[in-house]
Coordinates of C-alpha atoms and ligand atoms in Angstrom, one line a residue:
X1 CA -0.7 -18.3 -0.1
X2 CA -2.2 -21.9 0.8
X3 CA -5.3 -21.2 -1.4
X4 CA -4.2 -20.4 -4.7
X5 CA -1.3 -22.8 -4.4
X6 CA -3.8 -25.5 -3.6
X7 CA -6.2 -24.7 -6.6
X8 CA -3.3 -25.1 -8.5
X9 CA -2.6 -28.5 -8.1
X10 CA -6.4 -28.8 -8.8
X11 CA -6.4 -28.2 -11.7
X12 CA -3.0 -29.8 -12.8
X13 CA -4.0 -33.0 -11.4
X14 CA -7.4 -33.4 -12.7
X15 CA -7.0 -36.9 -10.8
X16 CA -6.8 -36.2 -7.3
X17 CA -9.2 -34.4 -5.3
X18 CA -8.2 -31.3 -3.2
X19 CA -10.2 -29.9 -0.5
X20 CA -9.1 -26.2 1.0
X21 CA -10.4 -26.1 4.6
X22 CA -11.1 -23.1 7.3
X23 CA -11.9 -23.0 10.5
X24 CA -12.9 -19.2 8.8
X25 CA -16.5 -20.0 8.2
X26 CA -16.2 -16.1 6.2
X27 CA -13.2 -17.1 4.3
X28 CA -14.7 -20.1 3.2
X29 CA -18.0 -18.6 1.5
X30 CA -15.4 -16.4 0.1
X31 CA -13.6 -18.9 -1.8
X32 CA -17.3 -20.4 -2.5
X33 CA -19.4 -17.2 -4.0
X34 CA -20.4 -17.6 -7.4
X35 CA -18.6 -14.2 -8.1
X36 CA -15.7 -14.7 -8.7
X37 CA -14.5 -11.5 -8.4
X38 CA -15.1 -12.0 -4.5
X39 CA -12.4 -14.5 -4.1
X40 CA -10.4 -13.1 -0.4
X41 CA -7.5 -13.2 -2.7
X42 CA -6.9 -10.9 -5.2
X43 CA -3.8 -12.4 -7.7
X44 CA -4.4 -11.8 -11.0
X45 CA -5.5 -15.5 -13.2
X46 CA -6.6 -16.8 -9.5
X47 CA -10.5 -16.2 -11.0
X48 CA -9.9 -18.4 -13.7
X49 CA -8.5 -21.0 -11.8
X50 CA -10.8 -21.5 -9.4
X51 CA -13.5 -21.1 -12.0
X52 CA -12.0 -24.2 -14.0
X53 CA -11.7 -26.8 -10.6
X54 CA -14.2 -25.3 -8.3
X55 CA -16.4 -27.7 -8.0
X56 CA -14.9 -30.5 -9.6
X57 CA -12.0 -31.5 -7.4
X58 CA -11.6 -28.8 -5.7
X59 CA -13.8 -27.5 -2.8
X60 CA -13.6 -24.9 -0.3
X61 CA -15.4 -26.3 3.4
X62 CA -14.9 -25.1 7.1
X63 CA -15.8 -28.7 7.7
X64 CA -12.1 -29.7 9.2
X65 CA -12.4 -32.7 10.4
X66 CA -14.4 -34.8 8.1
X67 CA -11.4 -33.6 5.4
X68 CA -8.2 -34.6 7.4
X69 CA -9.9 -38.3 7.9
X70 CA -10.8 -38.1 4.5
X71 CA -7.1 -37.2 3.1
X72 CA -4.1 -38.9 2.3
X73 CA -1.6 -36.3 2.3
X74 CA -2.1 -32.7 4.5
X75 CA -0.9 -29.5 3.8
X76 CA -0.3 -27.2 6.6
X77 CA -0.3 -23.7 5.1
X78 CA -1.6 -21.7 8.4
X79 CA 0.2 -18.3 9.0
X80 CA 3.6 -18.0 11.4
X81 CA 3.1 -14.7 12.6
X82 CA 6.0 -12.9 14.4
X83 CA 5.4 -13.5 17.7
X84 CA 3.7 -10.1 19.8
X85 CA 4.4 -12.3 22.7
X86 CA 6.8 -13.9 26.1
X87 CA 9.7 -15.7 24.9
X88 CA 11.6 -14.4 21.2
X89 CA 8.9 -11.6 21.2
X90 CA 9.0 -9.4 18.2
X91 CA 11.5 -12.4 16.7
X92 CA 10.9 -15.7 16.8
X93 CA 7.9 -17.4 15.1
X94 CA 4.8 -17.6 16.1
X95 CA 4.0 -21.1 15.9
X96 CA 0.6 -22.0 17.7
X97 CA -1.4 -22.1 14.7
X98 CA 0.4 -25.4 13.2
X99 CA 0.8 -26.7 16.7
X100 CA -3.1 -26.4 16.4
X101 CA -3.3 -28.2 13.4
X102 CA -1.0 -30.5 14.1
X103 CA -2.8 -31.5 17.4
X104 CA -6.0 -32.0 15.5
X105 CA -4.6 -33.8 12.7
X106 CA -3.6 -36.2 15.4
X107 CA -7.0 -36.2 17.3
X108 CA -8.6 -37.0 13.8
X109 CA -6.6 -39.2 11.9
X110 CA -7.7 -43.0 11.9
X111 CA -5.2 -43.9 8.5
X112 CA -1.3 -43.7 8.2
X113 CA -0.6 -39.8 6.3
X114 CA 1.5 -37.4 4.4
X115 CA 2.3 -34.1 6.6
X116 CA 3.1 -31.3 4.1
X117 CA 4.5 -27.8 6.1
X118 CA 3.9 -25.1 3.1
X119 CA 4.1 -22.5 5.8
X120 CA 7.3 -20.9 6.5
X121 CA 8.5 -22.6 9.4
X122 CA 12.4 -22.4 11.5
X123 CA 15.0 -24.9 10.3
X124 CA 13.9 -28.1 12.6
X125 CA 9.9 -27.6 13.3
X126 CA 9.2 -31.4 11.2
X127 CA 10.7 -33.1 14.9
X128 CA 8.1 -30.4 16.6
X129 CA 5.5 -31.8 14.1
X130 CA 6.4 -35.4 14.1
X131 CA 6.7 -35.3 18.2
X132 CA 2.9 -33.8 18.6
X133 CA 1.3 -36.3 15.7
X134 CA 3.3 -39.3 17.3
X135 CA 1.3 -38.7 20.7
X136 CA -2.1 -40.0 19.0
X137 CA -1.7 -43.0 20.0
X138 CA -3.9 -44.1 17.3
X139 CA -0.3 -46.4 15.5
X140 CA -1.5 -44.5 12.9
X141 CA 2.0 -43.6 10.9
X142 CA 2.5 -39.5 10.0
X143 CA 5.8 -38.9 7.8
X144 CA 6.7 -34.9 7.5
X145 CA 7.7 -33.4 4.4
X146 CA 8.7 -29.5 4.2
X147 CA 7.6 -28.3 0.7
X148 CA 8.8 -25.0 1.2
X149 CA 6.6 -21.8 -1.1
X150 CA 9.0 -19.4 -3.1
X151 CA 5.8 -18.2 -4.9
X152 CA 5.9 -14.0 -5.1
X153 CA 2.3 -12.2 -4.5
X154 CA 0.9 -10.3 -7.6
X155 CA 2.5 -13.1 -9.7
X156 CA 1.1 -16.6 -7.9
X157 CA -0.5 -17.9 -10.8
X158 CA 2.3 -17.8 -12.8
X159 CA 4.5 -19.0 -10.5
X160 CA 3.2 -21.5 -9.6
X161 CA 2.9 -23.0 -13.5
X162 CA 6.2 -22.2 -14.4
X163 CA 8.7 -22.4 -11.1
X164 CA 11.7 -22.3 -10.9
X165 CA 11.7 -24.9 -9.0
X166 CA 10.1 -26.8 -6.0
X167 CA 11.6 -27.8 -3.5
X168 CA 10.4 -31.0 -1.2
X169 CA 12.3 -32.4 1.8
X170 CA 11.6 -35.3 4.2
X171 CA 13.5 -37.9 6.2
X172 CA 15.6 -40.6 4.3
X173 CA 14.8 -43.6 5.2
X174 CA 12.3 -45.5 3.2
X175 CA 8.8 -44.2 4.2
X176 CA 10.7 -41.0 4.2
X177 CA 11.5 -41.3 0.6
X178 CA 8.3 -42.8 -0.2
X179 CA 6.4 -39.8 0.9
X180 CA 8.9 -37.4 -1.1
X181 CA 8.2 -39.4 -4.4
X182 CA 4.0 -39.2 -3.7
X183 CA 4.7 -35.4 -3.2
X184 CA 7.2 -35.4 -6.0
X185 CA 4.0 -37.9 -8.3
X186 CA 2.1 -34.4 -7.8
X187 CA 4.7 -31.4 -8.9
X188 CA 5.1 -34.0 -11.6
X189 CA 1.6 -33.1 -14.0
X190 CA 3.2 -30.3 -14.7
X191 CA 6.5 -29.7 -13.6
X192 CA 9.9 -31.9 -15.0
X193 CA 12.3 -33.2 -13.1
X194 CA 15.1 -30.6 -13.1
X195 CA 12.9 -28.1 -11.1
X196 CA 11.5 -30.9 -8.8
X197 CA 14.4 -30.6 -5.7
X198 CA 14.9 -33.1 -2.8
X199 CA 16.9 -32.8 0.5
X200 CA 16.1 -33.9 3.6
X201 CA 14.1 -31.9 5.8
X202 CA 16.1 -30.0 7.4
X203 CA 17.8 -28.4 4.4
X204 CA 14.4 -27.8 2.8
X205 CA 13.5 -26.0 6.0
X206 CA 16.3 -23.7 6.4
X207 CA 16.5 -23.5 1.9
X208 CA 13.1 -20.9 2.7
X209 CA 14.9 -18.7 4.7
X210 CA 18.0 -18.6 3.7
X211 CA 15.9 -17.6 0.4
X212 CA 14.1 -14.7 1.2
X213 CA 17.4 -13.7 3.7
X214 CA 19.5 -13.5 0.3
X215 CA 16.5 -11.2 -1.0
X216 CA 15.8 -9.1 0.9
X217 CA 19.9 -8.5 1.6
X218 CA 19.8 -7.6 -2.2
X219 CA 17.7 -5.1 -2.1
X220 CA 19.1 -3.7 1.6
X221 CA 22.5 -3.3 0.1
X222 CA 20.4 -1.0 -3.6
X223 CA 19.6 0.6 -0.7
X224 CA 22.4 1.0 1.6
X225 CA 24.3 2.5 -2.1
X226 CA 21.1 5.2 -3.3
X227 CA 22.3 6.6 0.6
X228 CA 25.3 7.0 -1.5
X229 CA 24.2 7.8 -4.3
X230 CA 22.7 11.0 -3.0
X231 CA 25.4 12.5 -1.0
X232 CA 27.6 11.3 -4.2
X233 CA 25.6 12.4 -7.5
X234 CA 26.0 8.8 -8.9
X235 CA 22.6 7.6 -9.9
X236 CA 21.6 4.3 -7.8
X237 CA 19.4 3.0 -11.2
X238 CA 22.6 3.8 -13.2
X239 CA 25.0 1.7 -10.4
X240 CA 22.2 -1.5 -10.4
X241 CA 22.0 -2.0 -14.7
X242 CA 26.0 -1.7 -14.9
X243 CA 26.1 -3.5 -11.4
X244 CA 23.4 -6.5 -12.7
X245 CA 24.9 -6.8 -16.8
X246 CA 27.5 -8.9 -14.7
X247 CA 26.3 -12.5 -14.5
X248 CA 27.9 -13.7 -11.4
X249 CA 25.8 -10.7 -9.5
X250 CA 22.5 -10.5 -12.2
X251 CA 19.8 -7.8 -12.8
X252 CA 16.3 -8.8 -10.7
X253 CA 16.2 -7.8 -7.2
X254 CA 18.1 -4.6 -7.4
X255 CA 15.9 -2.0 -8.0
X256 CA 16.4 0.4 -5.0
X257 CA 13.3 1.6 -3.4
X258 CA 11.6 3.1 -0.1
X259 CA 12.0 -0.5 1.7
X260 CA 10.7 -3.9 1.2
X261 CA 7.7 -4.5 2.7
X262 CA 5.3 -7.7 2.8
X263 CA 4.6 -10.8 4.7
X264 CA 7.8 -12.7 3.9
X265 CA 11.1 -11.2 3.8
X266 CA 11.3 -9.4 7.3
X267 CA 9.4 -11.9 9.3
X268 CA 11.8 -14.5 8.1
X269 CA 14.6 -12.8 8.8
X270 CA 14.3 -11.8 12.5
X271 CA 12.8 -16.1 12.6
X272 CA 16.9 -16.1 11.5
X273 CA 18.0 -13.8 13.6
X274 CA 16.1 -15.5 16.8
X275 CA 17.5 -19.3 15.1
X276 CA 21.2 -17.7 15.2
X277 CA 21.1 -16.6 18.7
X278 CA 19.3 -19.8 19.7
X279 CA 22.6 -22.1 18.6
X280 CA 25.0 -19.4 19.8
X281 CA 26.3 -18.0 16.7
X282 CA 25.5 -14.0 17.6
X283 CA 28.1 -12.7 14.8
X284 CA 25.5 -15.1 12.3
X285 CA 22.3 -13.1 13.6
X286 CA 23.8 -9.6 14.0
X287 CA 25.3 -9.9 10.4
X288 CA 21.3 -11.0 8.9
X289 CA 20.0 -8.5 11.5
X290 CA 21.6 -5.8 9.3
X291 CA 19.2 -6.3 6.5
X292 CA 16.7 -5.1 8.6
X293 CA 18.3 -2.4 10.5
X294 CA 19.0 -1.1 6.6
X295 CA 15.5 -1.9 5.9
X296 CA 14.5 0.2 8.7
X297 CA 16.8 3.0 7.6
X298 CA 16.0 3.4 4.4
X299 CA 11.9 4.3 4.9
X300 CA 13.1 6.5 7.9
X301 CA 15.6 8.2 5.1
X302 CA 12.8 8.9 3.3
X303 CA 10.1 10.4 5.4
X304 CA 13.0 12.4 6.8
X305 CA 14.1 14.0 3.0
X306 CA 9.9 15.1 2.7
X307 CA 10.2 17.1 6.3
X308 CA 13.7 18.5 5.8
X309 CA 13.1 19.0 2.1
X310 CA 9.7 20.6 3.1
X311 CA 11.4 23.0 5.1
X312 CA 11.6 20.7 7.9
X313 CA 8.2 20.7 9.1
X314 CA 5.8 18.7 7.6
X315 CA 3.1 20.4 10.4
X316 CA -0.4 20.9 9.3
X317 CA 0.8 20.3 5.5
X318 CA -1.1 17.8 3.3
X319 CA 0.8 15.1 1.8
X320 CA -0.6 12.9 -1.1
X321 CA 0.6 8.7 -0.8
X322 CA 0.2 7.6 -4.1
X323 CA -0.6 3.6 -2.6
X324 CA -0.2 1.6 0.0
X325 CA -0.1 -2.3 -0.4
X326 CA 3.8 -3.0 -0.1
X327 CA 3.6 -3.6 -3.6
X328 CA 1.3 -3.6 -7.0
X329 CA -1.0 -5.6 -8.5
X330 CA -1.6 -6.8 -5.0
X331 CA -3.9 -5.5 -2.2
X332 CA -1.6 -7.6 0.9
X333 CA -0.6 -4.3 2.9
X334 CA 1.5 -6.9 5.4
X335 CA 4.7 -4.7 6.9
X336 CA 4.7 -2.2 4.2
X337 CA 6.6 0.3 3.8
X338 CA 3.8 3.8 3.6
X339 CA 2.7 2.2 7.2
X340 CA 5.7 3.6 8.7
X341 CA 6.3 6.2 6.3
X342 CA 2.2 8.1 7.3
X343 CA 3.5 7.2 10.9
X344 CA 7.2 9.4 11.0
X345 CA 5.4 12.1 9.2
X346 CA 1.7 12.1 11.2
X347 CA 4.1 11.8 14.1
X348 CA 5.6 15.2 12.7
X349 CA 2.3 16.7 12.5
X350 CA 1.2 16.2 8.7
X351 CA -2.0 15.3 7.1
X352 CA -1.9 12.0 4.6
X353 CA -4.1 11.8 2.4
X354 CA -3.9 8.8 1.1
X355 CA -5.5 6.8 -2.4
X356 CA -4.5 3.1 -4.0
X357 CA -5.6 1.3 -6.4
X358 CA -6.7 -2.0 -4.5
X359 CA -6.5 -1.2 -0.6
X360 CA -9.5 -0.4 1.2
X361 CA -9.5 2.3 3.3
X362 CA -10.9 -0.2 6.3
X363 CA -7.6 -1.8 6.1
X364 CA -5.2 0.6 5.7
X365 CA -7.4 3.0 8.7
X366 CA -6.4 -0.3 10.7
X367 CA -2.8 -0.6 9.7
X368 CA -2.2 2.1 11.0
X369 CA -4.3 1.7 14.6
X370 CA -2.2 -1.7 14.9
X371 CA 1.2 -0.4 14.6
X372 CA -0.1 2.3 17.3
X373 CA -1.6 -0.1 19.4
X374 CA 1.9 -2.1 19.6
X375 CA 3.8 0.7 20.6
X376 CA 1.0 1.0 23.9
X377 CA -0.7 4.5 22.4
X378 CA -4.2 5.3 24.6
X379 CA -7.8 4.9 22.2
X380 CA -7.4 8.1 22.8
X381 CA -4.5 8.8 20.9
X382 CA -5.1 6.6 18.0
X383 CA -8.4 8.2 17.5
X384 CA -6.7 12.1 17.5
X385 CA -3.9 10.6 15.3
X386 CA -6.9 8.5 12.6
X387 CA -8.0 12.4 11.7
X388 CA -4.8 13.5 10.0
X389 CA -5.0 10.0 7.8
X390 CA -8.1 10.5 5.1
X391 CA -8.4 7.5 2.2
X392 CA -10.0 8.2 -0.8
X393 CA -10.8 6.0 -3.8
X394 CA -10.7 8.8 -6.5
X395 CA -6.8 10.0 -6.9
X396 CA -7.7 13.9 -7.9
X397 CA -9.4 14.3 -4.6
X398 CA -6.2 13.0 -2.6
X399 CA -3.9 15.0 -4.6
X400 CA -6.3 18.0 -4.6
X401 CA -4.3 21.2 -3.3
X402 CA -1.5 19.1 -1.6
X403 CA 1.5 20.2 -0.8
X404 CA 3.4 17.0 -1.9
X405 CA 2.8 14.1 -2.9
X406 CA 4.9 10.6 -2.1
X407 CA 4.8 7.7 -4.7
X408 CA 4.8 4.8 -2.2
X409 CA 3.5 1.7 -4.3
X410 CA 4.9 1.2 -8.2
X411 CA 1.0 0.9 -9.3
X412 CA 1.7 1.3 -13.0
X413 CA -1.1 3.8 -13.2
X414 CA 0.5 6.4 -11.4
X415 CA 3.2 6.6 -14.2
X416 CA 0.2 7.9 -16.5
X417 CA -1.5 10.2 -14.6
X418 CA -2.0 13.6 -16.1
X419 CA 0.6 15.1 -13.9
X420 CA -0.2 18.9 -15.9
X421 CA -3.2 18.9 -14.2
X422 CA -2.1 17.3 -11.0
X423 CA 0.2 20.5 -10.7
X424 CA -2.0 22.8 -11.2
X425 CA -4.2 22.3 -8.3
X426 CA -1.6 22.0 -5.6
X427 CA 0.3 23.9 -2.8
X428 CA 3.8 26.0 -4.6
X429 CA 6.2 25.1 -4.8
X430 CA 5.0 21.4 -5.8
X431 CA 7.2 18.4 -4.4
X432 CA 7.0 14.7 -5.6
X433 CA 8.8 12.4 -3.9
X434 CA 9.5 8.4 -5.9
X435 CA 9.6 6.3 -3.4
X436 CA 9.9 3.5 -6.0
X437 CA 11.6 6.0 -9.0
X438 CA 8.6 4.6 -11.4
X439 CA 7.8 8.7 -13.5
X440 CA 10.3 10.8 -15.4
X441 CA 11.7 13.6 -13.4
X442 CA 12.6 15.0 -16.5
X443 CA 9.0 15.7 -17.6
X444 CA 7.7 16.0 -14.0
X445 CA 10.8 19.1 -13.6
X446 CA 9.4 20.2 -16.7
X447 CA 5.8 20.7 -15.7
X448 CA 7.3 22.8 -12.8
X449 CA 7.3 20.0 -9.3
X450 CA 10.8 20.1 -7.7
X451 CA 11.4 16.1 -8.0
X452 CA 13.3 13.6 -5.8
X453 CA 13.7 10.0 -6.2
X454 CA 15.4 7.6 -4.6
X455 CA 19.3 7.2 -5.0
X456 CA 18.8 10.3 -7.1
X457 CA 20.8 13.7 -6.0
X458 CA 17.6 15.3 -7.5
X459 CA 15.5 18.7 -6.4
Ligands
UDX501 C1 8.3 -13.0 -1.5 C2 9.6 -13.4 -2.5 O1 9.6 -13.3 -3.6 C3 8.9 -14.8 -1.9 O2 9.8 -16.6 -3.2 C4 8.4 -16.0 -0.9 O3 7.3 -16.8 -1.1 C5 7.8 -14.4 -0.1 O4 8.6 -13.2 -0.4 P1 6.9 -11.0 -1.8 O5 6.6 -10.5 -0.4 O6 5.4 -11.5 -2.7 O7 8.0 -12.4 -2.0 O8 7.1 -9.7 -2.8 P2 8.7 -9.8 -4.0 O9 8.0 -9.4 -4.7 O10 9.9 -10.6 -3.1 O11 8.2 -8.0 -3.0 C6 9.1 -7.8 -1.5 C7 9.0 -6.6 -1.6 O12 10.6 -6.0 -1.7 C8 8.2 -5.6 -1.9 O13 7.9 -4.5 -0.7 C9 9.3 -5.3 -3.0 O14 8.5 -3.6 -3.6 C10 10.2 -4.5 -2.7 N1 11.0 -5.0 -3.7 C11 12.2 -6.1 -4.6 C12 12.4 -4.1 -4.2 O15 12.0 -2.9 -3.1 N2 13.2 -4.1 -4.6 C13 12.9 -4.7 -5.7 O16 14.6 -5.6 -5.9 C14 12.6 -6.3 -5.4

């Protein structure tokens, strides 16, 4: 998300020269492509922003050293995935890329610089960065700030233009305070003072993990209630609405679903859990871990309900997936619930026929391959299992002669489909499992479908 953020900074601050660097030359070429549809990130509004600023004060380059040397302020926005090896495997954030950045900056810099942590990092990473940077030995002064990114995918540009807040953490020393002020000045080009919060560096680092943990917790909480709703004939959307009108709770992030996905929630909570264990706080760690356990349960519960409803087996049956992205309006599939639901159904012998308006066949196949590789499956088994996953660019083909349709992403377009026609061309009884509660139960039932949504005792 470094690209969109820096593009917006460039657009809003015409006097600042912004250079986005990446070692990946293909990615940089895509950022520089004349055809703005070819940008490497799909975000509504991004192409317009890049179109306006690129070549004026916004540049994309793979000459990392030159950009480091020239900069007064450097944003580190590399990814910090969950470690897949060694100490902290499956829990801790992998800081390899952040460390490499710091080492490169330390090596190349010959003038004082402000280093801004944009990536989501465990609390106290600024300390590590400072140690690496200070070992440079060139007498260069580095001031490390934390400025976490709160934007959500699909609404990134709007979130940047109209941020609820930006958070800037720094050392409470004269140098630290001066560095904080320089970054406040950048954001002040388009945000009001009350939208810009400043804190000490550790609070800022921890606030990002805390915000994501709280947001994910709300989803797991409503998803937990969705299971109880299904057992008691309560309706989870009605319950969510009823509690959301309490101004202390508020209406947002209470949409029951097949489970949250995305590059942040799971990774950040696992990271938080790991940190709590590191600081010997097992009760706190277990408390937050439950958010992930509930989310895994929700994905599993959805897959299991498909199997049970289809007379206890999906072996040899065609299940059409509408949607693969972790939410609508993005082509991002990281940790998407669809991946885990597909895995479970494929294990039971189903054929999964996928259509997503934005996600490519290659991506969908590689998502599944990655899961199976992590589980240590042999290449032969992986290839065999991949035969059970068929991807289409035409939704009509995906649902043709299916036994059931499962909605995995809440793309608006799915609501406008000709469900009568879809029904005609399916095996009967024809089932729809709405993992996002976007379709109208009464309409679908009238057409003839057996219909099941999340947190409702229908069918
Ligand atoms: C999230 C945070 O919102 C953002 O502030 C942070 O910077 C990065 O992580 P993002 O992952 O882009 O952003 O998406 P978000 O809109 O938060 O949705 C995450 C997941 O939760 C999606 O799978 C979404 O479908 C799901 N979700 C969201 C629900 O299931 N129910 C809801 O009510 C809201």
